[in-house]
Short mmCIF file of C-alpha atoms in Angstrom, two decimals:
data_model
loop_
_atom_site.label_atom_id
_atom_site.label_comp_id
_atom_site.label_asym_id
_atom_site.label_seq_id
_atom_site.Cartn_x
_atom_site.Cartn_y
_atom_site.Cartn_z
CA MET U 7 179.61 15.36 105.79
CA GLY U 8 177.85 14.70 109.07
CA ILE U 9 174.50 14.55 107.29
CA LYS U 10 171.95 11.82 108.30
CA LEU U 11 168.46 11.38 108.82
CA PRO U 12 167.18 11.50 112.54
CA GLY U 13 166.96 8.30 114.32
CA LYS U 14 163.54 6.51 113.99
CA ALA U 15 161.31 6.18 117.07
CA GLY U 16 159.74 2.98 115.84
CA GLY U 17 158.88 0.39 118.30
CA LYS U 18 159.09 2.79 121.37
CA THR U 19 155.32 3.89 121.24
CA LYS U 20 153.92 3.43 124.46
CA THR U 21 150.37 1.58 124.69
CA LYS U 22 147.92 1.65 127.56
CA SER U 23 147.33 -1.73 129.16
CA THR U 24 143.89 -3.11 128.76
CA SER U 25 142.03 -5.92 130.55
CA SER U 26 140.07 -6.80 127.43
CA ALA U 27 141.65 -9.49 125.09
CA PRO U 28 142.75 -8.22 121.89
CA SER U 29 140.45 -8.81 118.96
CA LYS U 30 141.41 -11.59 116.56
CA GLY U 31 143.10 -10.07 113.42
CA PRO U 32 141.68 -11.08 109.97
CA PRO U 33 142.82 -14.44 108.62
CA GLY U 34 145.65 -14.51 106.19
CA GLU U 35 147.52 -11.56 107.75
CA GLU U 36 151.17 -11.97 106.85
CA HIS U 37 152.84 -10.33 109.81
CA GLY U 38 152.87 -12.40 113.06
CA PHE U 39 152.97 -9.29 115.21
CA ASN U 40 149.49 -7.99 114.01
CA GLY U 41 147.41 -11.06 115.24
CA GLY U 42 145.34 -11.25 118.34
CA ASP U 43 144.85 -14.36 120.28
CA PRO U 44 146.88 -16.69 118.03
CA PHE U 45 149.82 -14.44 118.58
CA THR U 46 149.57 -14.59 122.21
CA GLU U 47 149.29 -18.32 121.96
CA SER U 48 152.55 -18.56 119.75
CA VAL U 49 154.34 -16.41 122.39
CA ASP U 50 153.86 -18.92 125.08
CA ALA U 51 155.02 -21.80 123.02
CA SER U 52 158.77 -22.08 123.50
CA GLY U 53 161.86 -20.06 124.28
CA ALA U 54 163.44 -20.67 120.89
CA ASN U 55 160.28 -19.48 119.07
CA VAL U 56 160.26 -16.30 121.33
CA ASN U 57 163.74 -15.70 120.27
CA GLU U 58 163.00 -16.16 116.52
CA MET U 59 159.98 -13.90 116.81
CA PHE U 60 161.85 -11.22 119.06
CA GLU U 61 164.47 -10.98 116.22
CA LYS U 62 161.72 -10.10 113.73
CA LEU U 63 160.47 -7.50 116.16
CA LEU U 64 163.89 -6.03 116.47
CA ASP U 65 164.14 -5.71 112.58
CA ASP U 66 160.50 -4.38 112.39
CA MET U 67 161.57 -1.72 114.87
CA ASN U 68 164.26 -0.43 112.49
CA LEU U 69 166.91 -0.75 115.06
CA THR U 70 170.68 -0.71 114.52
CA GLU U 71 172.83 -3.67 115.66
CA GLU U 72 174.18 -1.40 118.51
CA LYS U 73 170.73 -1.06 119.93
CA LYS U 74 169.67 -4.52 119.28
CA ALA U 75 172.35 -5.96 121.31
CA PRO U 76 171.24 -4.93 124.92
CA LEU U 77 167.71 -6.08 124.11
CA ARG U 78 168.89 -9.45 122.79
CA ALA U 79 170.62 -9.87 126.30
CA LYS U 80 167.26 -9.61 128.14
CA ASP U 81 165.63 -12.67 129.60
CA THR U 82 162.77 -14.59 127.81
CA GLY U 83 160.05 -13.03 130.12
CA PHE U 84 161.06 -9.53 128.99
CA LYS U 85 160.99 -10.88 125.40
CA ARG U 86 157.55 -12.16 125.81
CA GLN U 87 156.27 -8.97 127.46
CA MET U 88 157.64 -6.89 124.64
CA LEU U 89 156.08 -9.16 122.01
CA THR U 90 152.70 -9.19 123.79
CA MET U 91 152.55 -5.38 124.12
CA GLN U 92 153.41 -5.09 120.33
CA ALA U 93 150.60 -7.46 119.46
CA ARG U 94 148.04 -5.70 121.79
CA GLY U 95 149.06 -2.31 120.52
CA SER U 96 148.66 -3.41 116.82
CA SER U 97 145.30 -4.93 117.62
CA LYS U 98 144.05 -1.90 119.39
CA ALA U 99 145.39 0.58 116.67
CA ARG U 100 143.44 -1.29 113.98
CA GLY U 101 140.22 -0.06 115.55
CA GLY U 102 141.19 3.56 114.83
CA GLU U 103 139.55 5.68 112.06
CA LEU U 104 142.96 6.71 110.51
CA ASP U 105 145.48 4.11 111.35
CA THR U 106 145.96 1.51 108.60
CA PRO U 107 148.05 2.33 105.48
CA GLN U 108 145.03 1.74 103.36
CA ALA U 109 142.92 4.25 105.21
CA PHE U 110 145.62 6.89 104.82
CA VAL U 111 145.98 6.30 101.11
CA GLN U 112 142.33 6.48 100.67
CA GLU U 113 142.07 9.80 102.61
CA LEU U 114 145.14 11.31 100.89
CA MET U 115 143.66 10.45 97.48
CA ASN U 116 140.23 12.02 98.41
CA PRO U 117 139.63 15.03 95.99
CA ASP U 118 137.95 16.98 98.66
CA LEU U 119 140.78 16.89 101.05
CA LYS U 120 142.04 20.49 101.67
CA GLY U 121 143.06 23.18 103.97
CA GLN U 122 143.32 22.22 107.78
CA LYS U 123 141.81 18.84 107.12
CA ARG U 124 144.65 18.00 104.72
CA THR U 125 147.26 19.25 107.34
CA GLN U 126 145.60 17.21 110.14
CA VAL U 127 145.85 14.01 108.16
CA LEU U 128 149.38 14.68 106.93
CA GLU U 129 150.35 15.31 110.60
CA THR U 130 148.72 12.03 111.76
CA LEU U 131 150.56 10.23 108.85
CA ARG U 132 153.86 11.58 109.85
CA VAL U 133 153.40 10.24 113.35
CA SER U 134 152.50 6.87 112.04
CA LEU U 135 155.36 6.75 109.77
CA THR U 136 157.83 7.58 112.53
CA SER U 137 156.35 5.36 115.19
CA LYS U 138 155.13 2.39 113.30
CA PRO U 139 157.33 -0.73 112.53
CA VAL U 140 158.83 -1.03 109.12
CA SER U 141 156.33 -3.56 108.11
CA TRP U 142 153.62 -0.92 108.37
CA VAL U 143 155.71 1.43 106.13
CA MET U 144 156.14 -1.29 103.63
CA GLU U 145 152.22 -1.95 103.51
CA PHE U 146 152.05 1.92 103.05
CA GLY U 147 154.37 1.35 100.13
CA GLU U 148 154.24 2.82 96.56
CA LYS U 149 150.65 3.72 96.73
CA GLY U 150 151.27 5.58 99.92
CA LEU U 151 154.43 7.44 98.38
CA ASN U 152 152.41 8.45 95.33
CA ALA U 153 149.62 9.77 97.50
CA ILE U 154 152.05 12.03 99.41
CA LEU U 155 153.74 13.27 96.32
CA LYS U 156 150.27 13.89 94.78
CA ASN U 157 149.26 16.17 97.73
CA LEU U 158 152.82 17.82 97.73
CA THR U 159 152.47 18.63 94.01
CA TYR U 160 149.26 20.53 94.64
CA CYS U 161 150.43 22.21 97.66
CA CYS U 162 153.52 23.56 95.86
CA ASP U 163 151.18 25.28 93.42
CA ASN U 164 149.01 26.69 96.35
CA ILE U 165 150.55 29.46 98.59
CA HIS U 166 147.71 28.88 101.12
CA GLU U 167 148.78 25.12 101.62
CA ARG U 168 152.36 25.82 102.93
CA ARG U 169 151.63 24.19 106.11
CA SER U 170 150.64 21.15 104.37
CA THR U 171 153.71 21.41 102.14
CA TYR U 172 155.90 21.39 105.20
CA GLU U 173 153.98 18.27 106.51
CA CYS U 174 154.39 16.55 103.25
CA ILE U 175 158.08 16.98 103.24
CA ARG U 176 158.24 15.69 106.96
CA CYS U 177 156.16 12.59 105.84
CA LEU U 178 158.69 11.83 103.14
CA LYS U 179 161.40 12.20 105.72
CA ALA U 180 159.80 9.69 107.86
CA PHE U 181 159.02 7.42 104.96
CA MET U 182 162.53 7.11 103.60
CA ASN U 183 164.17 6.68 107.22
CA ASN U 184 164.39 2.98 106.53
CA THR U 185 165.98 0.91 103.70
CA PHE U 186 162.75 0.04 102.18
CA GLY U 187 161.43 3.63 102.01
CA LEU U 188 164.81 5.14 100.77
CA LYS U 189 164.79 2.60 97.93
CA ARG U 190 161.38 3.48 96.95
CA ILE U 191 162.30 7.27 96.82
CA LEU U 192 165.27 6.64 94.75
CA GLU U 193 163.54 4.34 92.37
CA HIS U 194 160.62 6.79 91.70
CA GLU U 195 160.79 8.82 88.62
CA GLU U 196 159.53 12.16 89.91
CA ALA U 197 159.86 11.96 93.68
CA LEU U 198 163.12 13.98 93.95
CA THR U 199 162.07 16.36 91.33
CA ILE U 200 158.82 17.35 93.39
CA MET U 201 160.99 17.41 96.51
CA SER U 202 163.27 19.88 94.70
CA ARG U 203 160.30 22.15 94.12
CA THR U 204 160.08 22.66 97.92
CA VAL U 205 163.59 24.14 97.87
CA ASP U 206 162.01 27.53 97.65
CA PRO U 207 163.36 30.63 99.60
CA ALA U 208 159.93 32.01 99.89
CA ASP U 209 158.96 29.15 102.27
CA PRO U 210 162.04 28.80 104.54
CA PRO U 211 160.77 26.23 106.96
CA THR U 212 159.93 23.69 104.20
CA MET U 213 163.00 24.59 102.30
CA LEU U 214 165.19 23.66 105.27
CA GLU U 215 163.78 20.21 105.57
CA ALA U 216 163.93 19.61 101.84
CA VAL U 217 167.64 20.72 101.71
CA ARG U 218 168.60 18.44 104.57
CA LEU U 219 166.87 15.52 102.80
CA LEU U 220 168.58 16.16 99.41
CA ALA U 221 171.91 16.63 101.05
CA ALA U 222 171.45 13.10 102.69
CA ILE U 223 170.19 11.42 99.52
CA CYS U 224 173.42 12.91 97.63
CA LEU U 225 175.44 10.62 99.92
CA VAL U 226 173.50 7.41 99.23
CA PRO U 227 175.47 5.08 96.93
CA PRO U 228 175.37 4.26 94.09
CA LYS U 229 172.77 6.45 92.54
CA GLY U 230 171.73 8.95 95.20
CA HIS U 231 173.96 11.84 93.94
CA GLU U 232 172.74 11.37 90.37
CA LYS U 233 169.09 11.34 91.18
CA ALA U 234 169.26 14.24 93.45
CA LEU U 235 171.05 16.40 90.99
CA GLU U 236 168.66 15.31 88.23
CA GLY U 237 165.81 16.39 90.50
CA ILE U 238 167.32 19.82 91.11
CA THR U 239 168.19 20.27 87.48
CA VAL U 240 164.68 19.43 86.09
CA CYS U 241 163.27 21.69 88.69
CA GLY U 242 165.53 24.45 87.68
CA GLU U 243 164.55 23.92 83.98
CA ILE U 244 160.90 24.00 84.97
CA ARG U 245 161.36 27.26 86.68
CA GLY U 246 163.48 28.79 83.96
CA GLN U 247 166.42 29.66 86.33
CA GLU U 248 169.92 28.54 87.35
CA ARG U 249 169.37 25.15 88.93
CA PHE U 250 171.61 26.06 92.00
CA LEU U 251 170.03 29.68 92.52
CA PRO U 252 167.64 28.57 95.32
CA ILE U 253 170.70 26.99 97.31
CA ILE U 254 172.65 30.07 96.89
CA SER U 255 169.63 32.17 98.15
CA GLY U 256 169.40 29.98 101.06
CA LEU U 257 173.10 30.49 101.91
CA GLY U 258 172.50 34.20 101.65
CA MET U 259 169.85 34.26 104.54
CA ARG U 260 172.01 35.96 106.94
CA ASP U 261 169.18 35.94 109.67
CA ASN U 262 168.85 32.10 109.41
CA PRO U 263 172.10 30.33 110.33
CA ALA U 264 170.38 26.94 110.33
CA MET U 265 169.35 27.47 106.71
CA GLN U 266 173.03 28.44 105.86
CA VAL U 267 174.56 25.29 107.51
CA ALA U 268 171.93 23.22 105.60
CA CYS U 269 172.73 24.77 102.28
CA ILE U 270 176.42 24.66 102.57
CA GLN U 271 176.07 20.91 103.54
CA LEU U 272 174.06 20.38 100.45
CA VAL U 273 176.70 22.31 98.32
CA ASN U 274 179.46 20.00 99.81
CA ALA U 275 177.44 16.86 99.19
CA ILE U 276 176.85 17.90 95.56
CA VAL U 277 180.24 18.96 94.72
CA SER U 278 182.41 16.44 96.61
CA THR U 279 180.57 13.05 96.05
CA PRO U 280 181.42 12.39 92.39
CA ASP U 281 184.62 10.52 91.78
CA ASP U 282 185.44 12.44 88.55
CA LEU U 283 187.66 15.57 89.16
CA ASP U 284 186.53 17.39 86.02
CA PHE U 285 182.92 16.86 87.33
CA ARG U 286 183.67 18.06 90.81
CA MET U 287 185.32 21.34 89.33
CA HIS U 288 182.60 21.89 87.06
CA LEU U 289 179.99 21.77 89.71
CA ARG U 290 182.00 23.93 92.13
CA ASN U 291 182.53 26.55 89.39
CA GLU U 292 178.78 26.41 88.62
CA PHE U 293 178.13 27.41 92.32
CA MET U 294 180.72 30.16 92.19
CA ARG U 295 179.15 31.46 89.02
CA THR U 296 175.57 31.28 90.42
CA GLY U 297 176.53 33.51 93.37
CA LEU U 298 178.70 31.73 95.72
CA ILE U 299 181.79 33.74 94.79
CA ASP U 300 179.96 36.86 96.24
CA LEU U 301 179.07 34.98 99.59
CA ILE U 302 182.27 33.05 100.30
CA GLY U 303 184.30 35.75 101.83
CA TRP U 304 181.43 36.69 104.02
CA LEU U 305 180.91 33.11 104.94
CA ASP U 306 184.57 32.75 105.91
CA ASN U 307 184.32 35.46 108.51
CA GLN U 308 181.16 34.05 110.50
CA GLU U 309 181.49 32.94 114.09
CA ASP U 310 178.89 30.02 114.06
CA ASP U 311 180.96 27.12 114.66
CA GLU U 312 178.87 24.61 112.55
CA LEU U 313 178.89 26.91 109.68
CA LYS U 314 182.56 27.57 109.90
CA THR U 315 183.13 23.84 110.00
CA HIS U 316 181.27 23.04 106.53
CA VAL U 317 182.69 26.19 104.95
CA HIS U 318 186.13 24.93 105.96
CA ILE U 319 185.32 21.52 104.49
CA PHE U 320 184.35 23.30 101.18
CA HIS U 321 187.78 25.00 101.12
CA GLU U 322 189.46 21.70 101.89
CA HIS U 323 187.90 19.78 99.16
CA LYS U 324 188.59 22.69 96.80
CA ASP U 325 192.29 22.78 97.62
CA GLU U 326 192.57 19.06 97.29
CA ASP U 327 190.95 19.30 93.74
CA MET U 328 193.18 21.92 92.84
CA GLU U 329 196.40 20.13 93.89
CA GLU U 330 195.23 17.13 91.96
CA PHE U 331 194.61 19.22 88.80
CA SER U 332 198.00 20.93 89.15
CA HIS U 333 199.64 17.51 89.31
CA ARG U 334 197.75 16.52 86.18
CA TYR U 335 198.95 19.77 84.58
CA ASP U 336 202.55 19.25 85.72
CA ASN U 337 202.42 15.72 84.15
CA ILE U 338 201.37 17.17 80.88
CA ARG U 339 204.12 19.70 81.05
CA MET U 340 206.64 17.01 81.69
CA GLU U 341 205.51 14.87 78.74
CA MET U 342 205.72 18.21 76.62
CA GLU U 343 209.50 18.34 77.44
CA TYR U 344 210.32 14.84 76.27
CA PRO U 345 210.09 14.23 72.61
CA PHE U 346 209.93 10.44 72.96
CA PHE U 347 206.41 10.72 73.98
CA TRP U 348 205.47 11.99 70.63
CA ASP U 349 203.80 8.79 69.62
CA ARG U 350 201.29 8.97 72.62
CA LEU U 351 200.80 12.74 72.65
CA SER U 352 201.48 14.45 69.46
CA ILE U 353 200.13 17.73 70.82
CA SER U 354 202.89 17.62 73.40
CA THR U 355 205.78 18.06 71.03
CA ASN U 356 204.15 19.23 67.74
CA PRO U 357 203.03 23.10 68.22
CA LYS U 358 201.08 22.74 64.83
CA ALA U 359 199.13 19.94 66.17
CA CYS U 360 198.49 21.55 69.40
CA PHE U 361 197.39 24.67 67.64
CA GLU U 362 194.95 22.72 65.43
CA VAL U 363 193.42 20.97 68.48
CA ILE U 364 192.83 24.51 70.11
CA LEU U 365 191.46 25.91 66.93
CA SER U 366 189.11 23.06 66.40
CA THR U 367 187.66 23.60 69.96
CA VAL U 368 187.07 27.33 69.35
CA SER U 369 185.91 27.34 65.72
CA ASN U 370 182.48 28.68 65.17
CA THR U 371 182.06 29.55 68.80
CA VAL U 372 181.78 32.73 70.81
CA ALA U 373 185.35 32.06 71.82
CA GLU U 374 186.84 32.17 68.29
CA PRO U 375 187.31 35.91 68.00
CA TYR U 376 188.95 36.14 71.42
CA PHE U 377 191.36 33.32 70.30
CA LEU U 378 192.07 35.32 67.11
CA SER U 379 192.77 38.39 68.95
CA ILE U 380 195.38 36.50 71.26
CA LEU U 381 197.07 35.39 68.12
CA GLN U 382 197.28 38.84 66.85
CA HIS U 383 198.66 40.23 69.91
CA LEU U 384 201.28 37.44 69.76
CA LEU U 385 202.21 38.73 66.39
CA SER U 386 202.98 41.99 67.79
CA ILE U 387 205.97 40.78 69.96
CA ARG U 388 208.87 42.54 68.42
CA ASP U 389 211.48 40.51 66.44
CA ASP U 390 214.27 40.41 68.89
CA MET U 391 216.18 37.21 69.57
CA TYR U 392 216.82 38.21 73.17
CA ALA U 393 213.53 39.70 73.97
CA ARG U 394 211.07 37.16 72.31
CA PRO U 395 211.83 34.19 74.75
CA GLN U 396 211.34 36.62 77.70
CA TYR U 397 207.85 37.69 76.31
CA TYR U 398 206.85 34.05 75.88
CA LYS U 399 207.90 33.08 79.49
CA LEU U 400 205.95 35.92 80.87
CA ILE U 401 202.83 35.17 78.81
CA GLU U 402 203.15 31.43 79.70
CA GLU U 403 203.22 32.29 83.47
CA CYS U 404 200.27 34.58 83.09
CA ILE U 405 198.14 31.98 81.34
CA THR U 406 199.19 29.27 83.91
CA GLN U 407 197.97 31.43 86.78
CA ILE U 408 194.74 32.32 85.14
CA VAL U 409 193.84 28.77 83.91
CA LEU U 410 195.17 27.00 87.01
CA HIS U 411 193.99 29.58 89.42
CA ARG U 412 195.14 28.97 93.15
CA SER U 413 191.74 29.34 94.36
CA GLY U 414 190.66 26.00 92.66
CA CYS U 415 187.82 27.80 91.08
CA ASP U 416 187.16 29.72 87.72
CA PRO U 417 187.98 33.50 88.22
CA ASP U 418 185.46 36.10 88.65
CA PHE U 419 184.80 36.97 84.93
CA ARG U 420 182.88 39.86 85.87
CA ALA U 421 186.05 41.63 87.29
CA THR U 422 188.00 44.21 85.33
CA LYS U 423 191.15 43.24 86.98
CA PHE U 424 192.85 39.99 87.83
CA ASP U 425 195.62 39.63 90.42
CA ILE U 426 198.64 37.87 88.83
CA ASP U 427 201.89 37.47 90.86
CA VAL U 428 204.57 37.89 88.20
CA GLU U 429 207.24 39.61 90.46
CA PRO U 430 209.15 36.50 91.13
CA LEU U 431 209.08 35.55 87.46
CA LEU U 432 210.30 39.02 86.35
CA SER U 433 213.17 38.84 88.91
CA SER U 434 214.06 35.45 87.37
CA LEU U 435 213.69 36.59 83.83
CA THR U 436 216.02 39.54 84.59
CA GLY U 437 218.71 37.32 86.01
CA SER U 438 218.34 34.74 83.40
CA SER U 439 218.33 37.35 80.70
CA LYS U 440 221.62 38.75 81.91
CA PHE U 441 223.07 35.31 82.05
CA GLU U 442 221.74 34.32 78.77
CA ASP U 443 222.88 37.67 77.15
CA SER U 444 226.17 37.17 78.68
CA GLY U 445 226.33 33.57 77.43
CA ALA U 446 225.23 34.90 74.08
CA ASP U 447 228.06 37.56 73.95
CA LEU U 448 230.56 34.93 75.00
CA SER U 449 229.53 32.87 72.23
CA ILE U 450 229.80 35.52 69.54
CA ALA U 451 233.17 36.59 70.78
CA ASP U 452 234.31 32.99 70.60
CA ILE U 453 232.97 32.73 67.04
CA SER U 454 234.69 36.03 66.22
CA VAL U 455 238.05 34.81 67.52
CA LYS U 456 237.43 31.49 65.59
CA LEU U 457 236.58 33.42 62.46
CA ASP U 458 239.56 35.67 62.64
CA THR U 459 241.87 32.73 63.13
CA ALA U 460 240.38 30.89 60.19
CA LEU U 461 240.82 33.99 57.98
CA THR U 462 244.29 34.44 59.11
CA ALA U 463 245.04 30.81 58.26
CA LYS U 464 243.34 31.18 54.96
CA GLN U 465 245.33 34.34 54.14
CA GLU U 466 248.61 32.71 55.22
CA ALA U 467 247.58 29.66 53.06
CA GLU U 468 246.81 31.99 50.21
CA ALA U 469 250.14 33.70 50.55
CA LYS U 470 251.94 30.43 50.76
CA ALA U 471 249.99 29.16 47.58
CA THR U 472 250.84 32.50 45.78
CA SER U 473 254.55 32.11 46.72
CA LEU U 474 254.45 28.49 45.54
CA GLU U 475 252.65 29.39 42.33
CA SER U 476 255.53 32.19 41.80
CA LYS U 477 258.25 29.56 42.27
CA LEU U 478 256.51 27.18 40.11
CA GLN U 479 256.30 29.70 37.43
CA GLN U 480 259.94 30.43 37.84
CA TYR U 481 260.91 26.92 37.71
CA GLU U 482 258.79 26.45 34.52
CA ALA U 483 260.61 29.46 32.88
CA GLU U 484 264.06 28.23 33.80
CA LEU U 485 263.07 24.72 32.35
CA GLN U 486 262.00 26.29 29.20
CA GLN U 487 265.20 28.25 28.67
CA LEU U 488 267.18 25.12 29.15
CA LYS U 489 265.18 23.43 26.47
CA GLU U 490 265.70 26.27 24.16
CA GLY U 491 269.58 26.47 24.76
#
């Protein structure tokens, strides 16, 4: 999908040099980089110790293996310098009013925090979450996440706090830009539901950030898609509207290409991630029913390269699913043609069993009267041994094109017309009808000839029998005369 969180700038924060020795950290600190003089002394110990501590520093900076490699290749002096700068920076930072995770949590939980003050605190927190090492984020932890979500919940209900809403989402983005934070977000019961509330077309800047985050979360195995979809669903239920409606509204923002790109990315992430074909088709059809069917044609004609790319991905996935679904249907049809599958699929060879299955699915539902109407129309097919098969072939083709629509999505049920291509079938039926009729005529002629031959043979046999019977009677009469004489 090409969706990922921006790289973290952790570990690259520049610190001013100072001639004063860093103050000694409080006893019992777990992280070796946050100490004062004891840390500096440990750096001078040995090269092996420096390498070990340098590896911890690289992990703490949340760097990829690709970015770690050139730093590992540096000499010991460079590594000592980085470790010392990290220690001095951490020591100096502890002197700030709002720098420690505990200070931020305390400030965010302050009931008097509001307005511009709240925004400033959140902006400062976002910078810290972005620039501080992972150990700082871990110390901020669950309490810090809950504090952000508490403020976000309040801000979502207050139109005057939109700037703070935006900063809350950016804080969540920075918090989850590492394995620890992402795991905490996914494990939280309400985090994604609260985040989904910010997918609000009335607040485009915040919605844009939230949509991007949700798209990224959908791609996180194994539970990311499930949790993101659950959050969107619960939010839709709370609002009393279709759960995908805000996303469709974002796609319809024709003056906001960035929003459209983010929303189609989220659509693709939601629809294409599940392994189950039926679930993918269900989600895609739900998007279409919610309003995508009215936008997809317009989106196809846009010139924005990034938007075109993701719309093309949508169509590619749709076509692949349709092909897979068609293969499944072909397999079912093949099984229906071979009676030896009866023990596995009784509905494949037994029309009565198939009818009962369909009837059970529509009984006592709003679909039942329509099913009855279909049956009543089938009863209206005239009783003609030549026409009836052609009717059923035509009806079967129409049903196939409707149910297995080539677009890969449910048809637009609001439309009064449905485009069905039956011309090739009609041509085929005309040809086959002539052939079948000709074959039928030849069969009747053959039967007539055979019947005439049989009747002639019968008549000849009867004539012979009559002749023999006459001769028998004649012989009996002559025999009787001989006896009497």
